[in-house]
Short mmCIF file of C-alpha atoms in Angstrom, two decimals:
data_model
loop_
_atom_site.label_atom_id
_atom_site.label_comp_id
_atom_site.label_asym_id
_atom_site.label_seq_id
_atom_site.Cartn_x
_atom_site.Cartn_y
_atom_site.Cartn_z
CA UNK A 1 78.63 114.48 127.01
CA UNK A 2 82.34 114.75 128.26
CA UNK A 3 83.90 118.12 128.78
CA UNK A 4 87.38 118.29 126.93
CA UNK A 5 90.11 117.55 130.13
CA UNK A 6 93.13 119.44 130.39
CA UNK A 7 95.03 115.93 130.72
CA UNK A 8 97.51 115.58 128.12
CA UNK A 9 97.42 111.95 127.24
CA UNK A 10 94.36 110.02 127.08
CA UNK A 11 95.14 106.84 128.87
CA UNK A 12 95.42 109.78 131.74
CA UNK A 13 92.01 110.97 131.38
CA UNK A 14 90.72 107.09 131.33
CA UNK A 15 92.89 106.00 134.48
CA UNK A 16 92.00 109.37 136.52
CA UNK A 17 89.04 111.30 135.44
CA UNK A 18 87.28 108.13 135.74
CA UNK A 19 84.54 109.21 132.54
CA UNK A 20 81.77 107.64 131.59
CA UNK A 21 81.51 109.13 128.13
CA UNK A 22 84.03 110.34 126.11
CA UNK A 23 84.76 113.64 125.51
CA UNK A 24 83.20 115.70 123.22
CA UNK A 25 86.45 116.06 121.13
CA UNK A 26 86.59 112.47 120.52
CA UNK A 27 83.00 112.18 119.20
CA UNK A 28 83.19 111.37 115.10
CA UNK A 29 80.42 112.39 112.82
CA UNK A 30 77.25 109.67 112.63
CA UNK A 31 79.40 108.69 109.04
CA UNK A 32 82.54 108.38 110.30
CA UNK A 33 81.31 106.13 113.37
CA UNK A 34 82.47 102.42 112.90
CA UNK A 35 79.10 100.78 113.08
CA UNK A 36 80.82 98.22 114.81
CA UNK A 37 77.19 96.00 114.33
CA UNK A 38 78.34 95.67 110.66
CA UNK A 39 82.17 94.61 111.39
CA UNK A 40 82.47 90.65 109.98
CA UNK A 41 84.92 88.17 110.77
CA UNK A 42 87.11 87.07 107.61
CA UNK A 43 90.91 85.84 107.01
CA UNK A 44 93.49 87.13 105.40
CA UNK A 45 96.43 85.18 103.74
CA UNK A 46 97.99 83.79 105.74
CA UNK A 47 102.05 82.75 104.48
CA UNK A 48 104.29 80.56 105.79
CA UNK A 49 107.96 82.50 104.54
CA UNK A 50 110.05 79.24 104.98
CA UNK A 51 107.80 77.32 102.49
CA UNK A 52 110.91 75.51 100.85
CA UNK A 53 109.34 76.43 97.31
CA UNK A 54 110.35 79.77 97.49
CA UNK A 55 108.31 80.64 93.76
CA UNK A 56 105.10 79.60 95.83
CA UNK A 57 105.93 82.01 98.77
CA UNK A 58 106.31 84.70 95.85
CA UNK A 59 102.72 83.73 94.21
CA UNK A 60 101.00 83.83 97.38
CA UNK A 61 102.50 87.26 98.18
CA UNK A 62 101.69 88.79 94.45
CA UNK A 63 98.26 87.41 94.69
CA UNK A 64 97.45 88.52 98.20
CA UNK A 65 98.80 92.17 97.29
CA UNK A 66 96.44 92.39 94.27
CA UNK A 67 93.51 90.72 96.11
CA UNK A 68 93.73 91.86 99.85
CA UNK A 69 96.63 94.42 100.18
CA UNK A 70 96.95 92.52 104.14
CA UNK A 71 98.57 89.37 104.61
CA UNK A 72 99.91 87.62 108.03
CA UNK A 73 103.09 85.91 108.21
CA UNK A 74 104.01 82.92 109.54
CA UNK A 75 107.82 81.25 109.87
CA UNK A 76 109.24 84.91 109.73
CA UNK A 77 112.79 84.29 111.62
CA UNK A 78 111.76 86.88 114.30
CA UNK A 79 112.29 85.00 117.47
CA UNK A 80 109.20 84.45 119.50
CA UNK A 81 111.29 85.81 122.80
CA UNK A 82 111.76 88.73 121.33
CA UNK A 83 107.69 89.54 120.02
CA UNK A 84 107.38 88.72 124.10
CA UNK A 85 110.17 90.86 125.53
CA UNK A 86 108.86 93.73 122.81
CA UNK A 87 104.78 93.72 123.94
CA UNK A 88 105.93 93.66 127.69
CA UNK A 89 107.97 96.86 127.66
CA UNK A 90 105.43 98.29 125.45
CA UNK A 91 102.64 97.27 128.42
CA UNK A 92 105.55 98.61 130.51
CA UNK A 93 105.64 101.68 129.72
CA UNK A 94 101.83 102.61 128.96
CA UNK A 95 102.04 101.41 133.03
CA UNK A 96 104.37 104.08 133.68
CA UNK A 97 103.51 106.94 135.99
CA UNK A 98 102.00 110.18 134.23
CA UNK A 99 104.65 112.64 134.86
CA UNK A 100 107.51 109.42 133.39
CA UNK A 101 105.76 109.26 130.53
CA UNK A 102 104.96 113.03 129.62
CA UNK A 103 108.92 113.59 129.89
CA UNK A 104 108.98 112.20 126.29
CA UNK A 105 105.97 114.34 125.69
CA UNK A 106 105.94 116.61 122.35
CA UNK A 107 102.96 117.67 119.85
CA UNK A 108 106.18 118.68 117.52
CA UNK A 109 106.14 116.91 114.14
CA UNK A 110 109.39 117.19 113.64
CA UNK A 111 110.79 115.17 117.07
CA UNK A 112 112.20 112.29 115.77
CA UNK A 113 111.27 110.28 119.59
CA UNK A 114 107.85 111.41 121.41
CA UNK A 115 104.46 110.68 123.35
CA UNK A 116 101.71 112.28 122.05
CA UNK A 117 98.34 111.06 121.50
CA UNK A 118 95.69 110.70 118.67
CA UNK A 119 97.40 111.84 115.61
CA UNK A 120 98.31 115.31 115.31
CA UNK A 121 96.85 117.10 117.94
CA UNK A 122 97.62 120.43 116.61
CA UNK A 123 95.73 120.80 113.38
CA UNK A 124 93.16 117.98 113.53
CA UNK A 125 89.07 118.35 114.85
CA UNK A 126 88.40 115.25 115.93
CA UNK A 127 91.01 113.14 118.11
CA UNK A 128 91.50 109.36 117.92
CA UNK A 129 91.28 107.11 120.93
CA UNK A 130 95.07 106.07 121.33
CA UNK A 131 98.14 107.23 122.72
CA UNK A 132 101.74 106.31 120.91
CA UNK A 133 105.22 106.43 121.92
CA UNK A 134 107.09 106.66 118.33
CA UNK A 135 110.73 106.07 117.77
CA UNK A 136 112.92 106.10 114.76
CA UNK A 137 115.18 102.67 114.21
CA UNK A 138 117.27 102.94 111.57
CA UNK A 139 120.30 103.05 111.80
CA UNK A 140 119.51 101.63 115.67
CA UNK A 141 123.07 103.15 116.80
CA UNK A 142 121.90 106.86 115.47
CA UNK A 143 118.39 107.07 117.68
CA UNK A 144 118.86 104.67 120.63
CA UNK A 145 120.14 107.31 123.14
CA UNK A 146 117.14 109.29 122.23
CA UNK A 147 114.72 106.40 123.39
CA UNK A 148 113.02 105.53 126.41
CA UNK A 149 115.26 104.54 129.55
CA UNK A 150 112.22 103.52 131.72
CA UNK A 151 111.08 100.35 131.82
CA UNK A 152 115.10 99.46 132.25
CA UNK A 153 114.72 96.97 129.63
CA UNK A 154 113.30 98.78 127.03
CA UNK A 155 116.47 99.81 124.94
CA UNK A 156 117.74 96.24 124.73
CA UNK A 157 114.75 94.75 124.09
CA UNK A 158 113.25 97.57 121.24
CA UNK A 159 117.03 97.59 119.41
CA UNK A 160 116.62 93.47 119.35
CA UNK A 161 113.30 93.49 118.09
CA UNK A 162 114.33 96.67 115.48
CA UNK A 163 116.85 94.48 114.04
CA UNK A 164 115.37 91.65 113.42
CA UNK A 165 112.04 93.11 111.90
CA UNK A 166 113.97 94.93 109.67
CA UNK A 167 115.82 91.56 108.32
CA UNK A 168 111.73 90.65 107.76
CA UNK A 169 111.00 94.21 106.14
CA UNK A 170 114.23 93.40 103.16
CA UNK A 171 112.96 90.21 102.83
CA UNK A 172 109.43 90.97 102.22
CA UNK A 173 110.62 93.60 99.98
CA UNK A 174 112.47 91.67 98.01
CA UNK A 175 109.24 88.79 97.45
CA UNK A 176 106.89 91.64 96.56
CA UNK A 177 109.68 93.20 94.01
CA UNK A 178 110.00 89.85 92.59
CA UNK A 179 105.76 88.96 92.26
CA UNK A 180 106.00 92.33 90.49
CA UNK A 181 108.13 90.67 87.63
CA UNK A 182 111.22 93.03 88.97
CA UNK A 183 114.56 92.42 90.24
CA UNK A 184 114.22 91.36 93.74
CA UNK A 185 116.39 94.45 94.67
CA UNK A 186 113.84 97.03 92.85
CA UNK A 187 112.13 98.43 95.66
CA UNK A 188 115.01 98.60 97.99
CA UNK A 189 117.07 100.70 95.56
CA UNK A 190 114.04 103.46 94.77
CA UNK A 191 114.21 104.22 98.74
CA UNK A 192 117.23 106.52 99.37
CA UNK A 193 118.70 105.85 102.86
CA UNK A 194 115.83 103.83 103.72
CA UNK A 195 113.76 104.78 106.72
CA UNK A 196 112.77 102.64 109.72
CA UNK A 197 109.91 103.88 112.72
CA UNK A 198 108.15 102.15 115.11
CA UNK A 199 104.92 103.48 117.18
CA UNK A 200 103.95 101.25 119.98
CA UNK A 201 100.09 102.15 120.42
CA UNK A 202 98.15 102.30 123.04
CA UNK A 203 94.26 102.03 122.97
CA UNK A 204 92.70 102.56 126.12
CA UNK A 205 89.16 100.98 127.04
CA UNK A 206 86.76 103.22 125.77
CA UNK A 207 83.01 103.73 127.57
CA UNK A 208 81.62 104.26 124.51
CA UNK A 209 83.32 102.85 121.66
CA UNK A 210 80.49 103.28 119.14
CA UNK A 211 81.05 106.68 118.93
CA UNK A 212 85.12 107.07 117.50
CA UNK A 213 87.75 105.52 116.85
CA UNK A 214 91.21 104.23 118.06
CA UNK A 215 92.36 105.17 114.82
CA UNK A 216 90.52 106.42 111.44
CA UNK A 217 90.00 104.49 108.42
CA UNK A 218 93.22 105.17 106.32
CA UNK A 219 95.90 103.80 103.57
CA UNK A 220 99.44 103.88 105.15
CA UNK A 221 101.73 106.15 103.78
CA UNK A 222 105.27 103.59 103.55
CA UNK A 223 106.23 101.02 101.73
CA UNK A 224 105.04 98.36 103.85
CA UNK A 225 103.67 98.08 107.62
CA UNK A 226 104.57 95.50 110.01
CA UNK A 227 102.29 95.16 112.60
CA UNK A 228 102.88 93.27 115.93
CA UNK A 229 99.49 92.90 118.09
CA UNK A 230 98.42 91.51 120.94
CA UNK A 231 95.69 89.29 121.85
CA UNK A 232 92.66 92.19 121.99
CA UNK A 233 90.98 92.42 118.52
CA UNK A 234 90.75 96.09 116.86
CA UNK A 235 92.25 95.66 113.90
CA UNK A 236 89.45 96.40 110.54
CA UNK A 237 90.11 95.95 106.77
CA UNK A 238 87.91 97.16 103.86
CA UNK A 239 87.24 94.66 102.05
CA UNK A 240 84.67 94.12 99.23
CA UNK A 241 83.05 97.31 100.74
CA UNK A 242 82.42 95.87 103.95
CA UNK A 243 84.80 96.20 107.03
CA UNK A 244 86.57 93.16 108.50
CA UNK A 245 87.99 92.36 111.88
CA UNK A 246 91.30 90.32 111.83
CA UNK A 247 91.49 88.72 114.74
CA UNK A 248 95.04 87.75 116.22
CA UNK A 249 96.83 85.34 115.88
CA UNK A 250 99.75 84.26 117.97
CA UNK A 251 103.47 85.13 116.57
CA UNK A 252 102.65 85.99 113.40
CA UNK A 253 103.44 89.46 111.64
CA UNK A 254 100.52 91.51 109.71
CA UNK A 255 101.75 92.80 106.55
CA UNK A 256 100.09 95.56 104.51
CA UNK A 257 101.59 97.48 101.55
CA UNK A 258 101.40 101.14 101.53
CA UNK A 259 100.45 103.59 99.12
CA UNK A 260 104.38 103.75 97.84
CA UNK A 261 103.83 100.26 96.76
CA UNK A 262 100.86 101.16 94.90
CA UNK A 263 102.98 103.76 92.94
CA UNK A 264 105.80 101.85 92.20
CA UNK A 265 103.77 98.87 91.20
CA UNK A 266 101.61 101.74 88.83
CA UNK A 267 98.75 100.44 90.11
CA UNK A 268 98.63 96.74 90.18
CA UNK A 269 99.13 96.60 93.55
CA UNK A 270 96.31 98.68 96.02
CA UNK A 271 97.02 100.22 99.00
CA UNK A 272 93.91 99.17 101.59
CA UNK A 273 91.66 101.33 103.87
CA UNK A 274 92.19 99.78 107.52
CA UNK A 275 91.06 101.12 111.01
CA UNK A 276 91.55 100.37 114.76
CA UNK A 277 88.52 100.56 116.65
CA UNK A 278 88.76 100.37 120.58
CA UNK A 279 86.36 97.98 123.11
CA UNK A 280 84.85 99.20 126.13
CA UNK A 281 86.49 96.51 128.39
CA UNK A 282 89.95 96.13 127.20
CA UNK A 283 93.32 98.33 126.71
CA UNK A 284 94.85 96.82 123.28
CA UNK A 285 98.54 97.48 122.71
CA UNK A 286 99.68 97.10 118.43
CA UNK A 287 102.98 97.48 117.46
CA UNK A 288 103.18 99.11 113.48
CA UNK A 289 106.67 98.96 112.04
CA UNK A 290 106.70 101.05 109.09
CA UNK A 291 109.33 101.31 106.68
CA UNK A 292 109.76 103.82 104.21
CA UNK A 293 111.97 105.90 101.82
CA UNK A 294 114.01 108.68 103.01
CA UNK A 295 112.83 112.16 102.67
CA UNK A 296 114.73 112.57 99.07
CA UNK A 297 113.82 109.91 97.61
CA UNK A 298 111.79 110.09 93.94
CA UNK A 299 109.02 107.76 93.75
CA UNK A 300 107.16 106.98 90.78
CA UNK A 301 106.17 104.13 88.50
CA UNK A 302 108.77 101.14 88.11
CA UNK A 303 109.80 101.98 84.54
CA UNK A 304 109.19 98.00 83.49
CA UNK A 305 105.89 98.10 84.28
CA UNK A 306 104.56 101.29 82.05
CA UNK A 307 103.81 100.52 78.39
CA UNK A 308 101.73 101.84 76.11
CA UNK A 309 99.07 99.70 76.91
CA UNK A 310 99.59 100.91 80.56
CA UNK A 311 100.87 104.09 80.90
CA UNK A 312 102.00 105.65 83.86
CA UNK A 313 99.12 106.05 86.83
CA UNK A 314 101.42 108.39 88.78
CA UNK A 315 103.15 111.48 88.61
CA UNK A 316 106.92 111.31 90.22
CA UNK A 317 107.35 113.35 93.91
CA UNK A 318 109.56 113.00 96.53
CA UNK A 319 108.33 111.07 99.78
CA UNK A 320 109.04 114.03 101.64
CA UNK A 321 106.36 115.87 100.00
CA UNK A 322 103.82 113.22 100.46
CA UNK A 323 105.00 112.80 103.73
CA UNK A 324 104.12 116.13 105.02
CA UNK A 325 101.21 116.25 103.40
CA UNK A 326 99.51 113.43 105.28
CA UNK A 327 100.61 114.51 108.38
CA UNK A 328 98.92 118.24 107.54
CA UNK A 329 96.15 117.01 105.95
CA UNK A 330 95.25 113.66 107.97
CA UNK A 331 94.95 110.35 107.44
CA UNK A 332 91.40 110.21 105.79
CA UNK A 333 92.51 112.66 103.00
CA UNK A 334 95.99 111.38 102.11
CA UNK A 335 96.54 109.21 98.62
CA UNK A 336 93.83 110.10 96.50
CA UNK A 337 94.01 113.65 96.71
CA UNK A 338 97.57 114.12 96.89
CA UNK A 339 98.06 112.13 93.53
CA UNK A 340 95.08 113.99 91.93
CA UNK A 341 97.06 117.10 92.76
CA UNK A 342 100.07 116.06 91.92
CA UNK A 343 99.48 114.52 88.50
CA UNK A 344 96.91 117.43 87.55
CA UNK A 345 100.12 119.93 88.40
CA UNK A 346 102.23 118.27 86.34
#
């Protein structure tokens, strides 16, 4: 077994303490380990947004939220150049010297633009085998001096690829409002100011990747997740009580609604436990937009879909509540028991 290294980010520890296992802090409980044995190989929807029948492009969307909570995109308007320019400054930078990299460095919540690794290094047991850079993107022109200046590139090419994934984000928005039976404007007007982050991941090869995880299985806490990948596998979805890899596929988007849609939707639409589990041969780089409410923002039921017959699931709370809860708590213990609390207070 690994001694825990003084090195702050992992990729570090991987590159120049050359291990052979992982460290001890790394190593998950025999339940939580992702049996990777079991892991099958299934599809998930995959849409084609420009279908000129936009009522089909809204069926396929309503029925792959109440079936599969993941879809994949195709035809999305986000130009290829730009998923290109966006996973080589995010390779870019993970190829940065240690001491460029740790000058974004922080274990501070609260830091709108940092490096860290794992998830929240300060509270939780048992780390996760990734490093992130995360940045805040909307508005672009508010957080853009606060991002990286190394790779030179990287501003340009991150506000280019910000934009246009949030033109994707409203749109998708809009469809999913609409499969709900709601005006296509619903769930843009319960989310305040609207909130925009991006982390671009890193998961280094692992020696022993049986034994933890890039990432834990979860639910997201936003609206809806965009996620940009590249060609390594490591992305897993529950399904049907058995975990699934979803392999890549080449310019298109992974969508999966969060546990906000879940509330709104009271229900109808579930939130999905997903994981990233690492290789022993291969670095994998994923790119997770997540958009979100603003702190202030009261989230709750959509009033048109609670009746008698279905009353509300969900007691209201602001996303900054929830928000800080999952980030105290972790991501294994986030919707479930914070809407058990918060209805049984209530």
């Amino acid at each position: 077994m690994a001694v825990t290294s003084k090195r702050l980010l992992l990729s570090d520890i991987v590159s120049f303490d050359k291990i052979k296992e992982i460290p001890s802090n790394y190593i998950r409980p025999i339940s939580q380990r992702p049996n990777l044995q079991d892991v099958v190989h299934d599809s998930i929807p995959l849409i084609d947004l420009h279908d000129p029948n936009r009522q089909h492009v809204i069926d396929q969307i309503g029925q792959a939220c109440r079936d599969h909570g993941f879809f994949q995109v195709t035809n999305h308007g986000v130009p290829e150049s730009t998923i290109t320019n966006m996973l080589q400054i995010a390779r870019d930078f993970f190829n940065l010297p240690e001491e460029e990299r740790l000058k974004l460095y922080s274990d501070d919540l609260n830091k709108t633009t940092r490096v860290s690794t794992s998830f929240n290094v300060k509270n939780e047991k048992i780390a996760s085998w990734r490093d992130f850079l995360g940045i805040p993107c909307y508005p672009v022109e508010d957080y853009i001096h606060e991002w990286p200046t190394n790779p030179p590139s990287f501003r340009d090419h991150a506000a280019e690829y910000c934009r246009s994934v949030r033109v994707l984000a409203l749109e998708l928005m809009e469809v999913i409002s609409e499969s709900l039976g709601l005006d296509k404007d619903y769930i843009c007007g319960q989310l305040g100011k609207h909130c925009q982050q991006m982390a671009l991941n890193y998961y280094p090869p692992c020696p022993q990747p049986d034994l933890t995880c890039g990432l834990p299985a979860h639910t997201d806490m936003y609206v809806i997740t965009i996620l940009l990948q590249d060609e390594v596998p490591g992305l897993n979805v529950m399904k049907n009580g058995r975990w699934i890899a979803v392999d890549p596929v080449p310019n298109t988007f992974i969508i999966n609604i969060g546990d906000q849609v879940q509330v709104m939707s009271n229900g109808k639409y579930k939130n999905v436990w997903h994981r990233a589990v690492v290789n022993r041969d291969k670095g994998r780089i994923s790119i997770p937009t997540f958009y979100s409410p603003s702190s202030d923002a009261v989230m709750g039921p959509a009033p048109q879909l609670v009746t008698d017959d279905e009353p509300a699931l969900y007691s209201q709370f602001t996303y900054g509540e929830y928000y800080d809860k999952v980030w105290n708590n972790g991501l294994d213990k986030s919707f479930d028991t914070f809407m058990s609390e918060t209805n049984s207070s209530n």
